[in-house]
């Protein structure tokens, strides 16, 4: 048994839907359970309608929904055999969406999140029914299962957490027998219900999480996350055209990369699978023959010390200097307590005899933070900085990586350098303007004469975040 999850951009045109059906058909012997996101930008568009309705612009909200309905029909109709039945289905969904828009307008702030979840659930409810029908037309014995009958969450609407006990029971009782009976089960990602039956969602991008919950609950052999990129790359191909696909990553490496800006997959969403030692593979639905990137809880050693270079712009560096205080007992604790109190996460830290520098990416409390820090130290800050993060489990026991980094960055002013606490990453902070040059130089130095674990990229566009 495997889980195959397809993101919105893998479903955004008639051709894409047909291609996905072909990809699933070729893997039918592996007993796939299919999880789909909403088609294209459906969720964004439904949320826009929610905002319009909440703002009292009911007419506009309804026009947005009508336009979405037309687009969904145009996308799906060419690949369905019974279009009138699909029209009826869409009308039923639109009716319910319109009812919810009216309720939203009247609702107070406390009631809105639950109504929002109920409304956006239509995106995945429609896409999963479309996919089941497209598969039937391709000759597969597919069956649509309403994932809300299976996935149970708490009631933190718009970012609910799964309740694994009841969810796993239902997966085994409702889904497993169908799959074992030879049927291709299709379910929506992202959406669920609370224990008392109210619609909930797992938060934006939640379909990956659904795939992982389903895969872990059923104990599948592999979870496949089908996207529109070849996998995780050695660097952003829009900055480094010769970036290559990374074949294998450990879960720890994937987590570091995601944290520092790689956009393909958020590893925390596949944690349930990793905990059960189920491999997760990121694949490209446009190029199904490419092997993708395999994420394992533990990854065998490969030829490359550094697996990938991620980066994050819009960083502010704060320099905190104090000749008297730094070595004094409790000084660092006092500093971090300030950041903590203003709920501002610190990414990179480096210390010297007389000071400590930290980076933050949220600056809404910067004025408060610096005001407090100035009571005990000299404080200055500079925006427009960027973090470049080199990730690889092998950095930990490979000498000379930092030397390679410094040599590569000879011509660039490095503000900070730090080896992460996990010792699987090295971060450098540079001016945003130097970022492309820094990434290119590092990529050249670190991946020049590899590479057994990655291969040239065939595309060179930005790897946009697929939601
Ligand atoms: N459709 C949802 C979203 O856009 C969930 C997902 O795509 O993963 O956030
Ligand atoms: Mg996604």
PDB file of N, CA, C and O in Angstrom, residues 14-56:
ATOM      1  N   UNK A  14      -7.081  20.610 -17.233  1.00  0.00           N
ATOM      2  CA  UNK A  14      -7.613  19.320 -17.683  1.00  0.00           C
ATOM      3  C   UNK A  14      -6.469  18.357 -17.987  1.00  0.00           C
ATOM      4  O   UNK A  14      -6.522  17.176 -17.637  1.00  0.00           O
ATOM      5  N   UNK A  15      -5.443  18.885 -18.658  1.00  0.00           N
ATOM      6  CA  UNK A  15      -4.299  18.034 -18.987  1.00  0.00           C
ATOM      7  C   UNK A  15      -3.640  17.492 -17.728  1.00  0.00           C
ATOM      8  O   UNK A  15      -3.243  16.326 -17.670  1.00  0.00           O
ATOM      9  N   UNK A  16      -3.505  18.376 -16.741  1.00  0.00           N
ATOM     10  CA  UNK A  16      -2.860  17.954 -15.492  1.00  0.00           C
ATOM     11  C   UNK A  16      -3.681  16.849 -14.827  1.00  0.00           C
ATOM     12  O   UNK A  16      -3.127  15.860 -14.338  1.00  0.00           O
ATOM     13  N   UNK A  17      -5.002  16.999 -14.815  1.00  0.00           N
ATOM     14  CA  UNK A  17      -5.853  15.970 -14.213  1.00  0.00           C
ATOM     15  C   UNK A  17      -5.687  14.635 -14.933  1.00  0.00           C
ATOM     16  O   UNK A  17      -5.573  13.579 -14.302  1.00  0.00           O
ATOM     17  N   UNK A  18      -5.646  14.694 -16.251  1.00  0.00           N
ATOM     18  CA  UNK A  18      -5.487  13.459 -17.020  1.00  0.00           C
ATOM     19  C   UNK A  18      -4.116  12.838 -16.771  1.00  0.00           C
ATOM     20  O   UNK A  18      -3.971  11.621 -16.642  1.00  0.00           O
ATOM     21  N   UNK A  19      -3.098  13.706 -16.659  1.00  0.00           N
ATOM     22  CA  UNK A  19      -1.740  13.209 -16.423  1.00  0.00           C
ATOM     23  C   UNK A  19      -1.669  12.510 -15.059  1.00  0.00           C
ATOM     24  O   UNK A  19      -1.105  11.425 -14.929  1.00  0.00           O
ATOM     25  N   UNK A  20      -2.284  13.129 -14.065  1.00  0.00           N
ATOM     26  CA  UNK A  20      -2.284  12.541 -12.724  1.00  0.00           C
ATOM     27  C   UNK A  20      -2.991  11.180 -12.742  1.00  0.00           C
ATOM     28  O   UNK A  20      -2.525  10.213 -12.127  1.00  0.00           O
ATOM     29  N   UNK A  21      -4.101  11.106 -13.471  1.00  0.00           N
ATOM     30  CA  UNK A  21      -4.810   9.821 -13.562  1.00  0.00           C
ATOM     31  C   UNK A  21      -3.877   8.757 -14.146  1.00  0.00           C
ATOM     32  O   UNK A  21      -3.842   7.618 -13.673  1.00  0.00           O
ATOM     33  N   UNK A  22      -3.101   9.146 -15.151  1.00  0.00           N
ATOM     34  CA  UNK A  22      -2.155   8.210 -15.756  1.00  0.00           C
ATOM     35  C   UNK A  22      -1.086   7.770 -14.765  1.00  0.00           C
ATOM     36  O   UNK A  22      -0.729   6.588 -14.690  1.00  0.00           O
ATOM     37  N   UNK A  23      -0.587   8.729 -13.987  1.00  0.00           N
ATOM     38  CA  UNK A  23       0.441   8.433 -12.984  1.00  0.00           C
ATOM     39  C   UNK A  23      -0.099   7.430 -11.955  1.00  0.00           C
ATOM     40  O   UNK A  23       0.581   6.478 -11.566  1.00  0.00           O
ATOM     41  N   UNK A  24      -1.344   7.640 -11.546  1.00  0.00           N
ATOM     42  CA  UNK A  24      -1.941   6.721 -10.566  1.00  0.00           C
ATOM     43  C   UNK A  24      -2.169   5.346 -11.205  1.00  0.00           C
ATOM     44  O   UNK A  24      -1.850   4.312 -10.603  1.00  0.00           O
ATOM     45  N   UNK A  25      -2.674   5.354 -12.431  1.00  0.00           N
ATOM     46  CA  UNK A  25      -2.971   4.083 -13.115  1.00  0.00           C
ATOM     47  C   UNK A  25      -1.723   3.211 -13.215  1.00  0.00           C
ATOM     48  O   UNK A  25      -1.782   1.993 -13.030  1.00  0.00           O
ATOM     49  N   UNK A  26      -0.577   3.844 -13.459  1.00  0.00           N
ATOM     50  CA  UNK A  26       0.662   3.072 -13.599  1.00  0.00           C
ATOM     51  C   UNK A  26       1.108   2.438 -12.280  1.00  0.00           C
ATOM     52  O   UNK A  26       1.976   1.569 -12.273  1.00  0.00           O
ATOM     53  N   UNK A  27       0.592   2.955 -11.171  1.00  0.00           N
ATOM     54  CA  UNK A  27       1.030   2.449  -9.863  1.00  0.00           C
ATOM     55  C   UNK A  27      -0.058   1.674  -9.133  1.00  0.00           C
ATOM     56  O   UNK A  27       0.021   1.467  -7.930  1.00  0.00           O
ATOM     57  N   UNK A  28      -1.041   1.241  -9.868  1.00  0.00           N
ATOM     58  CA  UNK A  28      -2.196   0.628  -9.237  1.00  0.00           C
ATOM     59  C   UNK A  28      -1.844  -0.671  -8.515  1.00  0.00           C
ATOM     60  O   UNK A  28      -2.425  -1.017  -7.490  1.00  0.00           O
ATOM     61  N   UNK A  29      -0.795  -1.350  -8.991  1.00  0.00           N
ATOM     62  CA  UNK A  29      -0.398  -2.603  -8.343  1.00  0.00           C
ATOM     63  C   UNK A  29       0.169  -2.354  -6.939  1.00  0.00           C
ATOM     64  O   UNK A  29       0.255  -3.273  -6.129  1.00  0.00           O
ATOM     65  N   UNK A  30       0.549  -1.113  -6.652  1.00  0.00           N
ATOM     66  CA  UNK A  30       1.076  -0.811  -5.315  1.00  0.00           C
ATOM     67  C   UNK A  30      -0.041  -0.434  -4.342  1.00  0.00           C
ATOM     68  O   UNK A  30       0.208  -0.026  -3.231  1.00  0.00           O
ATOM     69  N   UNK A  31      -1.270  -0.562  -4.753  1.00  0.00           N
ATOM     70  CA  UNK A  31      -2.443  -0.268  -3.924  1.00  0.00           C
ATOM     71  C   UNK A  31      -2.425   1.158  -3.385  1.00  0.00           C
ATOM     72  O   UNK A  31      -2.279   1.378  -2.170  1.00  0.00           O
ATOM     73  N   UNK A  32      -2.551   2.145  -4.290  1.00  0.00           N
ATOM     74  CA  UNK A  32      -2.469   3.535  -3.832  1.00  0.00           C
ATOM     75  C   UNK A  32      -3.727   4.021  -3.111  1.00  0.00           C
ATOM     76  O   UNK A  32      -4.842   3.658  -3.488  1.00  0.00           O
ATOM     77  N   UNK A  33      -3.500   4.822  -2.072  1.00  0.00           N
ATOM     78  CA  UNK A  33      -4.558   5.638  -1.480  1.00  0.00           C
ATOM     79  C   UNK A  33      -4.244   7.062  -1.923  1.00  0.00           C
ATOM     80  O   UNK A  33      -3.153   7.565  -1.678  1.00  0.00           O
ATOM     81  N   UNK A  34      -5.189   7.706  -2.616  1.00  0.00           N
ATOM     82  CA  UNK A  34      -4.925   9.015  -3.216  1.00  0.00           C
ATOM     83  C   UNK A  34      -5.466  10.117  -2.304  1.00  0.00           C
ATOM     84  O   UNK A  34      -6.606  10.042  -1.833  1.00  0.00           O
ATOM     85  N   UNK A  35      -4.612  11.123  -2.051  1.00  0.00           N
ATOM     86  CA  UNK A  35      -5.023  12.297  -1.270  1.00  0.00           C
ATOM     87  C   UNK A  35      -4.823  13.521  -2.162  1.00  0.00           C
ATOM     88  O   UNK A  35      -3.740  13.688  -2.730  1.00  0.00           O
ATOM     89  N   UNK A  36      -5.846  14.343  -2.313  1.00  0.00           N
ATOM     90  CA  UNK A  36      -5.698  15.518  -3.184  1.00  0.00           C
ATOM     91  C   UNK A  36      -5.959  16.819  -2.429  1.00  0.00           C
ATOM     92  O   UNK A  36      -6.801  16.891  -1.542  1.00  0.00           O
ATOM     93  N   UNK A  37      -5.215  17.856  -2.832  1.00  0.00           N
ATOM     94  CA  UNK A  37      -5.508  19.224  -2.409  1.00  0.00           C
ATOM     95  C   UNK A  37      -6.662  19.742  -3.258  1.00  0.00           C
ATOM     96  O   UNK A  37      -7.097  19.087  -4.196  1.00  0.00           O
ATOM     97  N   UNK A  38      -7.091  20.951  -2.950  1.00  0.00           N
ATOM     98  CA  UNK A  38      -8.076  21.608  -3.801  1.00  0.00           C
ATOM     99  C   UNK A  38      -7.429  21.942  -5.147  1.00  0.00           C
ATOM    100  O   UNK A  38      -6.206  22.071  -5.242  1.00  0.00           O
ATOM    101  N   UNK A  39      -8.255  22.057  -6.190  1.00  0.00           N
ATOM    102  CA  UNK A  39      -7.743  22.313  -7.536  1.00  0.00           C
ATOM    103  C   UNK A  39      -7.159  23.727  -7.635  1.00  0.00           C
ATOM    104  O   UNK A  39      -7.814  24.697  -7.254  1.00  0.00           O
ATOM    105  N   UNK A  40      -5.927  23.818  -8.146  1.00  0.00           N
ATOM    106  CA  UNK A  40      -5.295  25.122  -8.385  1.00  0.00           C
ATOM    107  C   UNK A  40      -5.343  26.013  -7.154  1.00  0.00           C
ATOM    108  O   UNK A  40      -4.947  25.618  -6.064  1.00  0.00           O
ATOM    109  N   UNK A  41      -5.827  27.218  -7.343  1.00  0.00           N
ATOM    110  CA  UNK A  41      -5.845  28.216  -6.250  1.00  0.00           C
ATOM    111  C   UNK A  41      -7.203  28.269  -5.545  1.00  0.00           C
ATOM    112  O   UNK A  41      -7.570  29.305  -4.969  1.00  0.00           O
ATOM    113  N   UNK A  42      -7.958  27.188  -5.592  1.00  0.00           N
ATOM    114  CA  UNK A  42      -9.310  27.193  -5.019  1.00  0.00           C
ATOM    115  C   UNK A  42      -9.346  27.716  -3.581  1.00  0.00           C
ATOM    116  O   UNK A  42     -10.192  28.560  -3.244  1.00  0.00           O
ATOM    117  N   UNK A  43      -8.448  27.226  -2.736  1.00  0.00           N
ATOM    118  CA  UNK A  43      -8.507  27.634  -1.318  1.00  0.00           C
ATOM    119  C   UNK A  43      -8.284  29.140  -1.163  1.00  0.00           C
ATOM    120  O   UNK A  43      -9.007  29.801  -0.413  1.00  0.00           O
ATOM    121  N   UNK A  44      -7.288  29.679  -1.885  1.00  0.00           N
ATOM    122  CA  UNK A  44      -7.066  31.133  -1.831  1.00  0.00           C
ATOM    123  C   UNK A  44      -8.337  31.876  -2.240  1.00  0.00           C
ATOM    124  O   UNK A  44      -8.707  32.879  -1.635  1.00  0.00           O
ATOM    125  N   UNK A  45      -8.982  31.376  -3.289  1.00  0.00           N
ATOM    126  CA  UNK A  45     -10.147  32.080  -3.812  1.00  0.00           C
ATOM    127  C   UNK A  45     -11.330  31.967  -2.852  1.00  0.00           C
ATOM    128  O   UNK A  45     -12.092  32.926  -2.674  1.00  0.00           O
ATOM    129  N   UNK A  46     -11.498  30.824  -2.219  1.00  0.00           N
ATOM    130  CA  UNK A  46     -12.577  30.689  -1.230  1.00  0.00           C
ATOM    131  C   UNK A  46     -12.305  31.591  -0.030  1.00  0.00           C
ATOM    132  O   UNK A  46     -13.219  32.229   0.504  1.00  0.00           O
ATOM    133  N   UNK A  47     -11.035  31.680   0.366  1.00  0.00           N
ATOM    134  CA  UNK A  47     -10.708  32.552   1.506  1.00  0.00           C
ATOM    135  C   UNK A  47     -10.916  34.022   1.150  1.00  0.00           C
ATOM    136  O   UNK A  47     -11.306  34.830   1.998  1.00  0.00           O
ATOM    137  N   UNK A  48     -10.689  34.370  -0.117  1.00  0.00           N
ATOM    138  CA  UNK A  48     -10.953  35.747  -0.548  1.00  0.00           C
ATOM    139  C   UNK A  48     -12.447  36.040  -0.434  1.00  0.00           C
ATOM    140  O   UNK A  48     -12.858  37.112   0.033  1.00  0.00           O
ATOM    141  N   UNK A  49     -13.261  35.064  -0.823  1.00  0.00           N
ATOM    142  CA  UNK A  49     -14.722  35.250  -0.708  1.00  0.00           C
ATOM    143  C   UNK A  49     -15.134  35.374   0.760  1.00  0.00           C
ATOM    144  O   UNK A  49     -15.996  36.190   1.110  1.00  0.00           O
ATOM    145  N   UNK A  50     -14.497  34.584   1.625  1.00  0.00           N
ATOM    146  CA  UNK A  50     -14.772  34.681   3.068  1.00  0.00           C
ATOM    147  C   UNK A  50     -14.495  36.107   3.551  1.00  0.00           C
ATOM    148  O   UNK A  50     -15.308  36.722   4.255  1.00  0.00           O
ATOM    149  N   UNK A  51     -13.345  36.656   3.137  1.00  0.00           N
ATOM    150  CA  UNK A  51     -12.969  38.002   3.577  1.00  0.00           C
ATOM    151  C   UNK A  51     -13.972  39.039   3.060  1.00  0.00           C
ATOM    152  O   UNK A  51     -14.360  39.960   3.784  1.00  0.00           O
ATOM    153  N   UNK A  52     -14.398  38.866   1.804  1.00  0.00           N
ATOM    154  CA  UNK A  52     -15.365  39.812   1.238  1.00  0.00           C
ATOM    155  C   UNK A  52     -16.686  39.760   2.007  1.00  0.00           C
ATOM    156  O   UNK A  52     -17.255  40.793   2.361  1.00  0.00           O
ATOM    157  N   UNK A  53     -17.146  38.553   2.291  1.00  0.00           N
ATOM    158  CA  UNK A  53     -18.420  38.414   3.012  1.00  0.00           C
ATOM    159  C   UNK A  53     -18.308  38.991   4.424  1.00  0.00           C
ATOM    160  O   UNK A  53     -19.199  39.718   4.885  1.00  0.00           O
ATOM    161  N   UNK A  54     -17.192  38.685   5.074  1.00  0.00           N
ATOM    162  CA  UNK A  54     -17.015  39.173   6.449  1.00  0.00           C
ATOM    163  C   UNK A  54     -16.984  40.694   6.474  1.00  0.00           C
ATOM    164  O   UNK A  54     -17.310  41.330   7.474  1.00  0.00           O
ATOM    165  N   UNK A  55     -16.603  41.265   5.343  1.00  0.00           N
ATOM    166  CA  UNK A  55     -16.474  42.710   5.206  1.00  0.00           C
ATOM    167  C   UNK A  55     -17.793  43.343   4.728  1.00  0.00           C
ATOM    168  O   UNK A  55     -17.846  44.531   4.392  1.00  0.00           O
ATOM    169  N   UNK A  56     -18.818  42.520   4.620  1.00  0.00           N
ATOM    170  CA  UNK A  56     -20.115  43.034   4.183  1.00  0.00           C
ATOM    171  C   UNK A  56     -20.283  43.146   2.672  1.00  0.00           C
ATOM    172  O   UNK A  56     -21.292  43.646   2.181  1.00  0.00           O
TER     173      UNK A  56
END
